[in-house]
XYZ file of C-alpha atoms in Angstrom:
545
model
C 42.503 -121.760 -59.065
C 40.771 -118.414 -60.213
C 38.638 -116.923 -58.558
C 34.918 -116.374 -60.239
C 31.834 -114.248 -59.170
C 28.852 -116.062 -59.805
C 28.210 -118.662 -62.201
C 24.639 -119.019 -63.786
C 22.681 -122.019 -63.642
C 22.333 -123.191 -67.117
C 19.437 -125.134 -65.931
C 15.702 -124.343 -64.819
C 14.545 -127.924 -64.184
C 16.183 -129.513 -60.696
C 17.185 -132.518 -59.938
C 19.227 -134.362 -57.835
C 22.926 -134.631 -60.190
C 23.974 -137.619 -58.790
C 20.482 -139.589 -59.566
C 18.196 -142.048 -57.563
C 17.581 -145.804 -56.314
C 15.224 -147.263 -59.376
C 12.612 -148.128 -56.508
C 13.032 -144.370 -54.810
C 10.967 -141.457 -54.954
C 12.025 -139.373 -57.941
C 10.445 -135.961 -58.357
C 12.121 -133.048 -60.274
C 11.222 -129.465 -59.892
C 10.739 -126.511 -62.681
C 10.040 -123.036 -61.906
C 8.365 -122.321 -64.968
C 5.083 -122.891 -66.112
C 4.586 -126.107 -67.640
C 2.195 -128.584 -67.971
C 4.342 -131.727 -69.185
C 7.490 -133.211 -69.079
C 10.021 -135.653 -70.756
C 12.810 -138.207 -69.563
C 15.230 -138.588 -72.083
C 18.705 -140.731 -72.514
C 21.591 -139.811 -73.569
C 20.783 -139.770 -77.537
C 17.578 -138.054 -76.815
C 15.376 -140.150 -77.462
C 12.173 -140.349 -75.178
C 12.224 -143.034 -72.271
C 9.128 -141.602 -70.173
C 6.501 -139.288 -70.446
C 4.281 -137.456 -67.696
C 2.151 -134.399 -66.234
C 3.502 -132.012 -64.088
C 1.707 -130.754 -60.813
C 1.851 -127.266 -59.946
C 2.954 -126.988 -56.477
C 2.269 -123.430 -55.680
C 4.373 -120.693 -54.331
C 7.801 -121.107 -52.415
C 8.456 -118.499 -49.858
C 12.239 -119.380 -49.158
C 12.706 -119.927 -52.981
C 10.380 -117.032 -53.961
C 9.436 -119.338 -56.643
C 6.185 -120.741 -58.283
C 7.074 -124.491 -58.110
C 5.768 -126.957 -60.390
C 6.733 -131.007 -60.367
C 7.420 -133.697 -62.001
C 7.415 -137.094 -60.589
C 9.102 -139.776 -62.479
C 8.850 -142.376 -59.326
C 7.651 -145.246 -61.258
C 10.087 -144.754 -63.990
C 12.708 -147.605 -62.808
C 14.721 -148.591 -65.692
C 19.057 -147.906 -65.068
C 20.609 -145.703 -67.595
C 21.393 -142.323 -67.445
C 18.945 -139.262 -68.378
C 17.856 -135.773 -68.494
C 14.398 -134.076 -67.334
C 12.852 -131.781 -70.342
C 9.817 -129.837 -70.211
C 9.387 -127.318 -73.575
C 12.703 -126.423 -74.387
C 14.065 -126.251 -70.789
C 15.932 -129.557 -69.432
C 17.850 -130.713 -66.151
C 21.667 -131.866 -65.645
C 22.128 -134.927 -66.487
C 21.731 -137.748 -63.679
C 21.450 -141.812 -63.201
C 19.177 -144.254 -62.504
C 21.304 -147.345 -60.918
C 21.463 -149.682 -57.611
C 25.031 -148.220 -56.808
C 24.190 -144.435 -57.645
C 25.071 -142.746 -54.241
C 28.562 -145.079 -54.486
C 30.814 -141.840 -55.760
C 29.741 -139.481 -53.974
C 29.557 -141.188 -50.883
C 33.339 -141.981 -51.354
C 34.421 -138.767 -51.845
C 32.153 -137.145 -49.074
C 33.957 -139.557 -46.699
C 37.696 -139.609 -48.407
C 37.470 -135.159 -47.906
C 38.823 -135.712 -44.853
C 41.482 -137.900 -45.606
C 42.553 -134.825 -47.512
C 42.251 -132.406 -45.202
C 44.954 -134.132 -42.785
C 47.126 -132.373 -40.760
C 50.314 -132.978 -39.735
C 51.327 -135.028 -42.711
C 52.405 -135.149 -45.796
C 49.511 -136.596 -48.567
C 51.236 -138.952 -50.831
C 50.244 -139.422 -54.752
C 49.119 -142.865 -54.197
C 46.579 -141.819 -52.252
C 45.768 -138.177 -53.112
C 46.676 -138.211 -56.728
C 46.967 -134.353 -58.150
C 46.148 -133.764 -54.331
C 49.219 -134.505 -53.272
C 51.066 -131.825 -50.450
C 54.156 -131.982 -48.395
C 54.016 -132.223 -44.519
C 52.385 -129.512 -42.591
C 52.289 -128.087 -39.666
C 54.040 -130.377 -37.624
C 56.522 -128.501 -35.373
C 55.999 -128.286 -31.632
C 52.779 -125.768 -30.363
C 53.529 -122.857 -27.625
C 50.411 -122.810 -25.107
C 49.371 -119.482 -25.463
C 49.023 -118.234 -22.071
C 52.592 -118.561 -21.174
C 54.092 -118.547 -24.818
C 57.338 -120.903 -23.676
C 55.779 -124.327 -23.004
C 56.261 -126.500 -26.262
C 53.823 -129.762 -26.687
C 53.179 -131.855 -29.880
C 49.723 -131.644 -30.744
C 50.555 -132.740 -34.742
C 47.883 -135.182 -36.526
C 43.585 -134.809 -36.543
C 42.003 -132.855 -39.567
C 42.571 -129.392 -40.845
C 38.503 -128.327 -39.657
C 37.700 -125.812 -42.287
C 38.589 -123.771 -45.424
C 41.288 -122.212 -42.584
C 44.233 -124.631 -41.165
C 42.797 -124.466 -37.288
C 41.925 -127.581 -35.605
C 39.464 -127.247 -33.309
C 38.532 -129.865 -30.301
C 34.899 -129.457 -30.073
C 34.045 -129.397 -34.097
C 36.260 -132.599 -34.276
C 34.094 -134.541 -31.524
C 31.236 -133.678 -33.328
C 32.524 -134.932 -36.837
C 34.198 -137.333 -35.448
C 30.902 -138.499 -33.531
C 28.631 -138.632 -36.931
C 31.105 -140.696 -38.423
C 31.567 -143.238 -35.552
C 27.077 -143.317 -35.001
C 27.032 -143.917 -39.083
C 29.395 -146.969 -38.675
C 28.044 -148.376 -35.747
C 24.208 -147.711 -36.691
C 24.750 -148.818 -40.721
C 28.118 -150.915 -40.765
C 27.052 -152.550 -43.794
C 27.580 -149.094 -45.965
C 31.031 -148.672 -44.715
C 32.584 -152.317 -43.972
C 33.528 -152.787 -47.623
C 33.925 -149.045 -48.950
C 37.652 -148.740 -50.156
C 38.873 -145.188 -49.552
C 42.296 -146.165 -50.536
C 43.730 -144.259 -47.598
C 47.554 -145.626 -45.813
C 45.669 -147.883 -42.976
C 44.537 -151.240 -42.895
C 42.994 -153.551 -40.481
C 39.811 -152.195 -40.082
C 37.242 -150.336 -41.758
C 38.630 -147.749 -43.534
C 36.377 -144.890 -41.863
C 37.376 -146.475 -38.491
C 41.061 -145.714 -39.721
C 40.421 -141.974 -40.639
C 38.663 -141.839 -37.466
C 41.733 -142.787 -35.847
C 43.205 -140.436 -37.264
C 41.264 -137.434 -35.323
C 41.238 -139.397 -32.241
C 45.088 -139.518 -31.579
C 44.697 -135.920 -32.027
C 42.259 -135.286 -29.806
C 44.202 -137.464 -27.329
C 46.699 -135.114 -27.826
C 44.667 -132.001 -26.207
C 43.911 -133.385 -23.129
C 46.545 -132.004 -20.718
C 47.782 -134.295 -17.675
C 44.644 -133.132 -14.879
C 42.276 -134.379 -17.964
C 41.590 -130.798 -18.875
C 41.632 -130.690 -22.744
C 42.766 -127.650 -25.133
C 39.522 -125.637 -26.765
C 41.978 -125.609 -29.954
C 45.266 -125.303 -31.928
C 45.789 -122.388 -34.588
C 48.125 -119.826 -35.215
C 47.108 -116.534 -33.590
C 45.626 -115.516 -37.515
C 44.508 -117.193 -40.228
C 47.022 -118.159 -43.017
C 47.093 -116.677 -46.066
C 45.811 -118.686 -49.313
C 48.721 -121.104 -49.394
C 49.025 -125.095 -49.212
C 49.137 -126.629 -46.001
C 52.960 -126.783 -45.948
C 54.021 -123.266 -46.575
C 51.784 -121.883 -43.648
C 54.904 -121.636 -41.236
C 53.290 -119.520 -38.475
C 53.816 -120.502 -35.059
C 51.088 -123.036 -33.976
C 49.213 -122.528 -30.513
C 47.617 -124.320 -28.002
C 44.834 -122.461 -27.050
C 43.216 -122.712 -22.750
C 41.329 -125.366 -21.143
C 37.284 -125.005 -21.990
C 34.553 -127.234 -20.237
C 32.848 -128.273 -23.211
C 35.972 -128.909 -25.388
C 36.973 -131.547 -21.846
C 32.889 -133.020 -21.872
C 33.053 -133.290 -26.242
C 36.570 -135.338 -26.426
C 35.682 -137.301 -23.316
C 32.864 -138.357 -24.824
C 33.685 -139.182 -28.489
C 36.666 -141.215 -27.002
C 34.591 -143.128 -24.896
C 32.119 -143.940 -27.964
C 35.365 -144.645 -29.607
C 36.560 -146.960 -26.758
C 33.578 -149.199 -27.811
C 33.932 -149.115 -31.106
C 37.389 -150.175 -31.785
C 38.211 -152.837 -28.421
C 37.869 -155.706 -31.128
C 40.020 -154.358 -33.693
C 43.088 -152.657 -31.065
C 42.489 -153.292 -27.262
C 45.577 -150.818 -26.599
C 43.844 -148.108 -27.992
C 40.472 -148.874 -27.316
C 42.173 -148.281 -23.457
C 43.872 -145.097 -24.096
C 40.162 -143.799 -25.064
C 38.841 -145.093 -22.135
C 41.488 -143.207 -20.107
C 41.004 -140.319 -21.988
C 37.374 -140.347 -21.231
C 38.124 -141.334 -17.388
C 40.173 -138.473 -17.177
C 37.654 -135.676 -18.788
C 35.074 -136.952 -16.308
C 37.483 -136.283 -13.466
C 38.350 -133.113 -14.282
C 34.511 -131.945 -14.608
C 33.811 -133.578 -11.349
C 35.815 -130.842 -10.133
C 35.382 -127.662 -12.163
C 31.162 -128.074 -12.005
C 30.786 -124.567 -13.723
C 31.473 -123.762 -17.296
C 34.590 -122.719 -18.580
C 33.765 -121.174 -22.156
C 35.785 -120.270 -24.309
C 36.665 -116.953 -26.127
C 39.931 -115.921 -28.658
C 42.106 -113.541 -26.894
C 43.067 -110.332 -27.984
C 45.043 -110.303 -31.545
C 43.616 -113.580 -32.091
C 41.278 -114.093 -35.375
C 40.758 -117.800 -35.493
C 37.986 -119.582 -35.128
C 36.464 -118.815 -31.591
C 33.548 -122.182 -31.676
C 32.473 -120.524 -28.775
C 28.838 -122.050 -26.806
C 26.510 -120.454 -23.995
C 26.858 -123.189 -21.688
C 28.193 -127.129 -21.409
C 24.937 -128.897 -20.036
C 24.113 -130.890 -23.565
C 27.993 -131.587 -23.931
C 28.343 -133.452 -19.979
C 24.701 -135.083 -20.793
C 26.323 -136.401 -24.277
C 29.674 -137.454 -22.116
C 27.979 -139.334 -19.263
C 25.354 -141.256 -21.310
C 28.548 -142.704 -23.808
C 30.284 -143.380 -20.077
C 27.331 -145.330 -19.249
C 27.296 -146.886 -22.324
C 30.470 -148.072 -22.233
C 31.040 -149.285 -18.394
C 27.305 -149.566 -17.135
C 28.410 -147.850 -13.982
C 25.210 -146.460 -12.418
C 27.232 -143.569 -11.277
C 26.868 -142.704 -15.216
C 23.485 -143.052 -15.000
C 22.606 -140.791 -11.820
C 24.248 -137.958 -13.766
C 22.525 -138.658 -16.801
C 19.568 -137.627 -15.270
C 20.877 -135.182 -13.010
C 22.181 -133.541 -16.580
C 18.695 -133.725 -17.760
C 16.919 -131.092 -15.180
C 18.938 -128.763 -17.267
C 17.243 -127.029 -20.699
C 18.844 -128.247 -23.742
C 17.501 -129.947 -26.694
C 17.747 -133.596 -27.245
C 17.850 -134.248 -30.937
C 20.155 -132.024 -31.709
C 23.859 -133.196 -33.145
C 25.434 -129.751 -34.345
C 28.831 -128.696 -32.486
C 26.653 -126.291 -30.230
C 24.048 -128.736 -28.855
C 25.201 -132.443 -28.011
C 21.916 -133.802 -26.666
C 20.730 -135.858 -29.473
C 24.213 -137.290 -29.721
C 23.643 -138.617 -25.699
C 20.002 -139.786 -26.255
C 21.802 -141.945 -28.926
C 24.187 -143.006 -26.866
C 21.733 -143.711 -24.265
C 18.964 -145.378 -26.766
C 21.963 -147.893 -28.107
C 23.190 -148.724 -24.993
C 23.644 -152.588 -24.188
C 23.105 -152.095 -20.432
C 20.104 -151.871 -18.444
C 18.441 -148.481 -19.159
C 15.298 -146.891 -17.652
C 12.618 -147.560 -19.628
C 10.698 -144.087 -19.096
C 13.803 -142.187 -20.401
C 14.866 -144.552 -23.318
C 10.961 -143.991 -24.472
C 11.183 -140.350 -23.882
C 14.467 -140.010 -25.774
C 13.416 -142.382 -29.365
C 9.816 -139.926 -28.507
C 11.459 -137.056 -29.156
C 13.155 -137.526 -32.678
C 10.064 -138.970 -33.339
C 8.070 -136.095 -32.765
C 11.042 -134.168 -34.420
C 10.816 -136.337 -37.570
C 7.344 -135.781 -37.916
C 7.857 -132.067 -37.339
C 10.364 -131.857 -40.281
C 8.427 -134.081 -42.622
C 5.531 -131.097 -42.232
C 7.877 -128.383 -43.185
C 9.175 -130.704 -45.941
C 6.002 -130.867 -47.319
C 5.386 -127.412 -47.496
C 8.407 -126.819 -49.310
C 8.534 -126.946 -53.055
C 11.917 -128.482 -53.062
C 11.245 -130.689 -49.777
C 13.739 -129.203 -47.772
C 12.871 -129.312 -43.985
C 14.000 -125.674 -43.471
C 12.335 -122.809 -42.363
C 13.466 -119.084 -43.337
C 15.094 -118.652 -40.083
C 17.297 -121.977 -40.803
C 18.847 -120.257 -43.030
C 22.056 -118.747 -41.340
C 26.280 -119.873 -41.735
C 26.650 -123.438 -42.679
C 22.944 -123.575 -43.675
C 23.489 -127.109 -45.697
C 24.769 -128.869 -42.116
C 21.358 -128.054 -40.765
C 19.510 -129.783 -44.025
C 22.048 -133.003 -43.364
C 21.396 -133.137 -39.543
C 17.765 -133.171 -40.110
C 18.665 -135.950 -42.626
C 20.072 -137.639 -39.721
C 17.063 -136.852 -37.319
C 14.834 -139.138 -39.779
C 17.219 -141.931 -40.532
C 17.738 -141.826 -36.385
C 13.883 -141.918 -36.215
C 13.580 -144.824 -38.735
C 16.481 -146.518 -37.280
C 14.722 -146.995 -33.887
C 11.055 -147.601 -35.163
C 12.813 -150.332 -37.821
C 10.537 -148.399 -40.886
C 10.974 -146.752 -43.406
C 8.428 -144.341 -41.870
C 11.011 -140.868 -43.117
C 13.575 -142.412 -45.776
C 12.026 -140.823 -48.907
C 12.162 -137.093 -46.598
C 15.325 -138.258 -45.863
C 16.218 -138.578 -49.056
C 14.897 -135.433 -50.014
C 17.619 -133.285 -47.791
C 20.211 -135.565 -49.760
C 18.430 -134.495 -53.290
C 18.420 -131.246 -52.239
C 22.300 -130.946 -51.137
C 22.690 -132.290 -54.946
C 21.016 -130.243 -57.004
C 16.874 -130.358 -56.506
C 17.421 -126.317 -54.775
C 16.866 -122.796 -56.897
C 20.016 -122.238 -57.348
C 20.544 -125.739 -59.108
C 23.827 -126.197 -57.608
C 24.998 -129.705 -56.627
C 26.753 -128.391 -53.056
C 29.325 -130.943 -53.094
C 32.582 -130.687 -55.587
C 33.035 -132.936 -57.799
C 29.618 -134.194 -57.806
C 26.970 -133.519 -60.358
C 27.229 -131.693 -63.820
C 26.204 -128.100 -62.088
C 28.374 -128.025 -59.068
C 30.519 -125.786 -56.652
C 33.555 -126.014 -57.179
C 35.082 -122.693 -55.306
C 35.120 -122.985 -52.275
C 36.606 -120.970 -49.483
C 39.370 -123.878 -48.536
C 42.788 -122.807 -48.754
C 44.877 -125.711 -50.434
C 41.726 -125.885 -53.115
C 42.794 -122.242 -54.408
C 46.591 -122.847 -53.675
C 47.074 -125.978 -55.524
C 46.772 -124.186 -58.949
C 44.378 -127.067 -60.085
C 41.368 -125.857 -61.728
C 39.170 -128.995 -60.444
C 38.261 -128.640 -56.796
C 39.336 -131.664 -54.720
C 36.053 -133.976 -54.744
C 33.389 -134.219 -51.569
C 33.722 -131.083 -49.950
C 30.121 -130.107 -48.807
C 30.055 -126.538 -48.705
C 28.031 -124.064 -46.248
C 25.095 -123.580 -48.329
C 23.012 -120.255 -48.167
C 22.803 -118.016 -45.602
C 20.495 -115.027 -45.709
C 22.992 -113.404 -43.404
C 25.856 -112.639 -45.730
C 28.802 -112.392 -43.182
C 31.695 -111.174 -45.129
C 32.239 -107.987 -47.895
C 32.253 -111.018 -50.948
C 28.841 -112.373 -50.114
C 27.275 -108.782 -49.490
C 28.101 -107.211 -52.784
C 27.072 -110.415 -54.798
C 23.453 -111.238 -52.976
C 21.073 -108.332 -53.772
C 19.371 -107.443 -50.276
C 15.470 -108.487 -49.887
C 16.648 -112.000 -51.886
C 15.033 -114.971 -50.939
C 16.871 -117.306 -48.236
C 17.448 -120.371 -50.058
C 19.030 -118.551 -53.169
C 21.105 -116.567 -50.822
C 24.233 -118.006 -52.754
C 27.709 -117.916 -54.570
C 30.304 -120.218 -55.824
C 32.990 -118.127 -54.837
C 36.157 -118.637 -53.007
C 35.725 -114.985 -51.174
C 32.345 -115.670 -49.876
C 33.421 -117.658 -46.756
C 30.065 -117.077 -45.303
C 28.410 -118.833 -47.607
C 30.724 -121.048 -49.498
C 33.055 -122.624 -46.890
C 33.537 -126.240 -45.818
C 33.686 -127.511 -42.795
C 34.772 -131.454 -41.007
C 31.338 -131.293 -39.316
C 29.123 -130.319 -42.426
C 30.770 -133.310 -44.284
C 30.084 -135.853 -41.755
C 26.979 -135.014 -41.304
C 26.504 -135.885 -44.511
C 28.241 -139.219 -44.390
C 25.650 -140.021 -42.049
C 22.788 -139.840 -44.328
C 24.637 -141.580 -47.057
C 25.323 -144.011 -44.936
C 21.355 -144.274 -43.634
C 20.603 -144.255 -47.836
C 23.194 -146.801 -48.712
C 23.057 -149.100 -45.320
C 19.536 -149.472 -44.331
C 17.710 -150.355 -41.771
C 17.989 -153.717 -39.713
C 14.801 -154.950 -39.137
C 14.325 -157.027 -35.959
């Protein structure tokens, strides 16, 4: 794949690429003057006709916004915006719209699998021999060999990385169990059967994660070589692989995801459903008796990924509430709220902070639960919903971001507040937040100033350069389809990003579709699940009691 600089937007009217529900909220945005606007099919000819509104200024656009909102326009086909002689990509109108893009958001990771090879029948043109499979040293001594093979490769590098796996692997495993009916007849056409096919990637992860957790219940903060690879496919980067030391919150993240696992999968594989539970067991153990944080930080000579955090009180919270969840033992629940005389926040679901992740776990728990918390914890992403839906509003593009939001891996923060509404919705049972949302999916695909759809593959502007190794070493010009990338970040972190985005330019256009600009243009596991989440919120609904 060659690399670019930056490509223009050939565009000046936004809209989401992929397209909308005929009953949703559809509003495009110009920022232009204009006082009228045009839907038009695909032989031009006029299907709709309205006024725009102006919206006003944008400060993390720097724009002046004006809109057009085709809600009540319902009829399935597949159209353009015009206004003058300016017009949008094209998108659809259609009951299965999201059904694409949702697939490939949730088949990326079936591509970025480690430890195997990816066959034709399943990858197509994505194919790659087996990778990285040979035995791991443990750093610290550099002579004990273990097999930690399998899980996903986490970003555009080919590290895997314990607590960024929870995490992904946690969205995924809340989407299914919150909104099974978007993902219990999706095809994915991945090697398992038996189940669900996202319960079968998740799987996938899990063994790995298994894998970490040394015999005292201890588990691994990661596996990488001691430097990046170079830009080759997965099966040429021959380094030797390393198992990197013990950290608390890598030991609280697996122990929980396994036990929310444990749940999960007892009626499709009771073997495995107990090897979670172990797992779990085990990580609880082993906290029980180192009570302070072990952090984690590379060693000297190391350049991988460091996914270091400031403490581990959100990550034991989010492992004893899933305990509790699973086994009702009201041990659980004294150090739930023992955990909770700590400061952390409780809606949040990024790698860093697991509290909103054990206030789910808590809120969707079928034992006995104190009434007080439960109220406090659905409260909270309540109140956070309604916070977001005011900076939405203020936002010409309805993105629930503030200037400061915008740092590395800025487009995982517009899905997770995605997921704060659906969660929010999903315990009221309304539809209080789905059109906001809705909006952080329309913005991910195209309604944003720099008119990029930020997932490959999807949309007729898109990125399709991302800073993922086997998508500029497989010499195919088309990226592989759903990676979500990073998103802009007006902190340009590497040499790329800084001589292509002119200082003093506004946050949300602080952007390049390049594969050098790693601090704005990489993927990640955790920014695609997050995503997956919302899809799934958008394509599942709500079950109303």
């Amino acid at each position: 794949m060659d690399k670019i600089t930056v490509k223009r937007c050939p565009f000046k009217i936004f809209v989401n690429q992929t397209g909308y529900y005929p009953d949703s909220r559809k509003i495009a945005v110009m920022n232009f003057p204009c006082e009228s606007f045009r839907i038009i099919d695909s032989g031009e000819v006029c299907r709709y006709e309205g006024k725009t509104e102006l919206f006003g200024y944008d400060e993390n656009s720097g724009d002046t916004v004006y809109r057009a909102d085709f809600t009540d326009f319902t009829e399935e086909g597949t159209y353009r915006v015009t206004s003058g002689n300016e017009k949008s990509a094209e998108f659809s109108i259609a009951e299965n719209v999201y059904d694409k893009v949702f697939g490939d958001v949730l088949k990326a990771f079936y591509y970025l699998r480690c430890g195997c090879g990816l066959e034709e029948k399943y990858a197509g043109v994505y194919k790659h021999g087996k990778c990285h499979t040979s035995p791991a040293l443990l750093y610290d001594d550099k002579k004990t060999e273990t097999d930690v093979s399998g899980g996903w490769h986490d970003a555009g590098d080919y590290g895997r990385y314990v607590t960024a796996g929870a995490c992904a692997a946690a969205h995924l495993l809340y989407a299914y169990k919150m909104f099974p009916t978007a993902f219990e007849k999706r095809q994915l056409n991945i090697p398992e059967s038996g189940m669900p096919d996202i319960l079968a990637e998740c799987r996938y992860e899990l063994e790995w994660l298994m894998k970490m957790q040394r015999e005292d219940g201890g588990v691994y903060h990661k596996v990488t070589t001691e430097r990046h690879a170079p830009f080759v496919m997965p099966e040429d980067d021959n380094g030797q692989l390393y198992v990197f030391a013990v950290s608390s919150s890598a030991t609280a993240d697996c122990g929980a995801v396994c036990a929310l696992a444990s749940g999960i999968y007892e009626k499709y594989d009771k073997s495995f459903s107990e090897g979670l539970r172990i797992t779990a067991e085990k990580a609880c153990l082993w906290l029980e008796k180192n009570p302070e944080f072990i952090g984690f930080k590379n060693p000297d000579g190391c350049n991988t990924g460091g996914y270091g955090e400031r403490d581990d009180y959100s990550n034991r919270f989010w492992l004893y509430a899933e305990m509790y969840a699973l086994t009702g033992d009201k041990k659980y629940h004294d150090k739930i709220k023992k955990s909770l005389e700590n400061n952390f926040p409780l809606t949040a679901m990024g790698y860093t902070e697991m509290g909103g992740l054990g206030a789910l776990a808590y809120l969707l728990c079928g034992y006995e639960t104190d009434k007080v918390l439960a109220k406090q914890f659905s409260d909270n992403f309540r109140r956070e919903a309604e916070r977001l839906k005011n900076i939405s509003d203020k936002c010409g593009y309805g993105c629930a971001m503030e200037e400061k939001d915008f740092y590395w891996g800025s487009n995982m923060l517009v899905m997770v507040r995605g997921m704060i509404f659906a969660v929010s919705d999903y315990f009221e049972k309304k539809s209080t937040y789905k059109n906001y949302a809705a909006a952080q999916l329309n913005y991910l695909l195209g309604v944003n100033p720099t008119g990029y759809s930020y997932v490959t593959g999807n949309g007729e502007f898109r990125c399709n350069y991302p800073h993922l190794r086997p998508a500029n070493a497989d010499g195919i010009d088309e990226c592989i389809p759903g990676m979500v990338s990073g998103g802009p970040n007006r902190f340009p972190g590497d040499r790329a990003a800084e001589m292509l985005i002119p200082k003093g330019t506004p946050p949300m256009k602080c952007y390049a579709d390049n594969v050098d600009c790693y601090s704005l243009n990489e993927i990640t596991i955790y920014w695609n699940s997050s995503a997956v989440f919302v899809l799934g919120y958008l394509c599942g609904g709500i079950t109303k009691s």
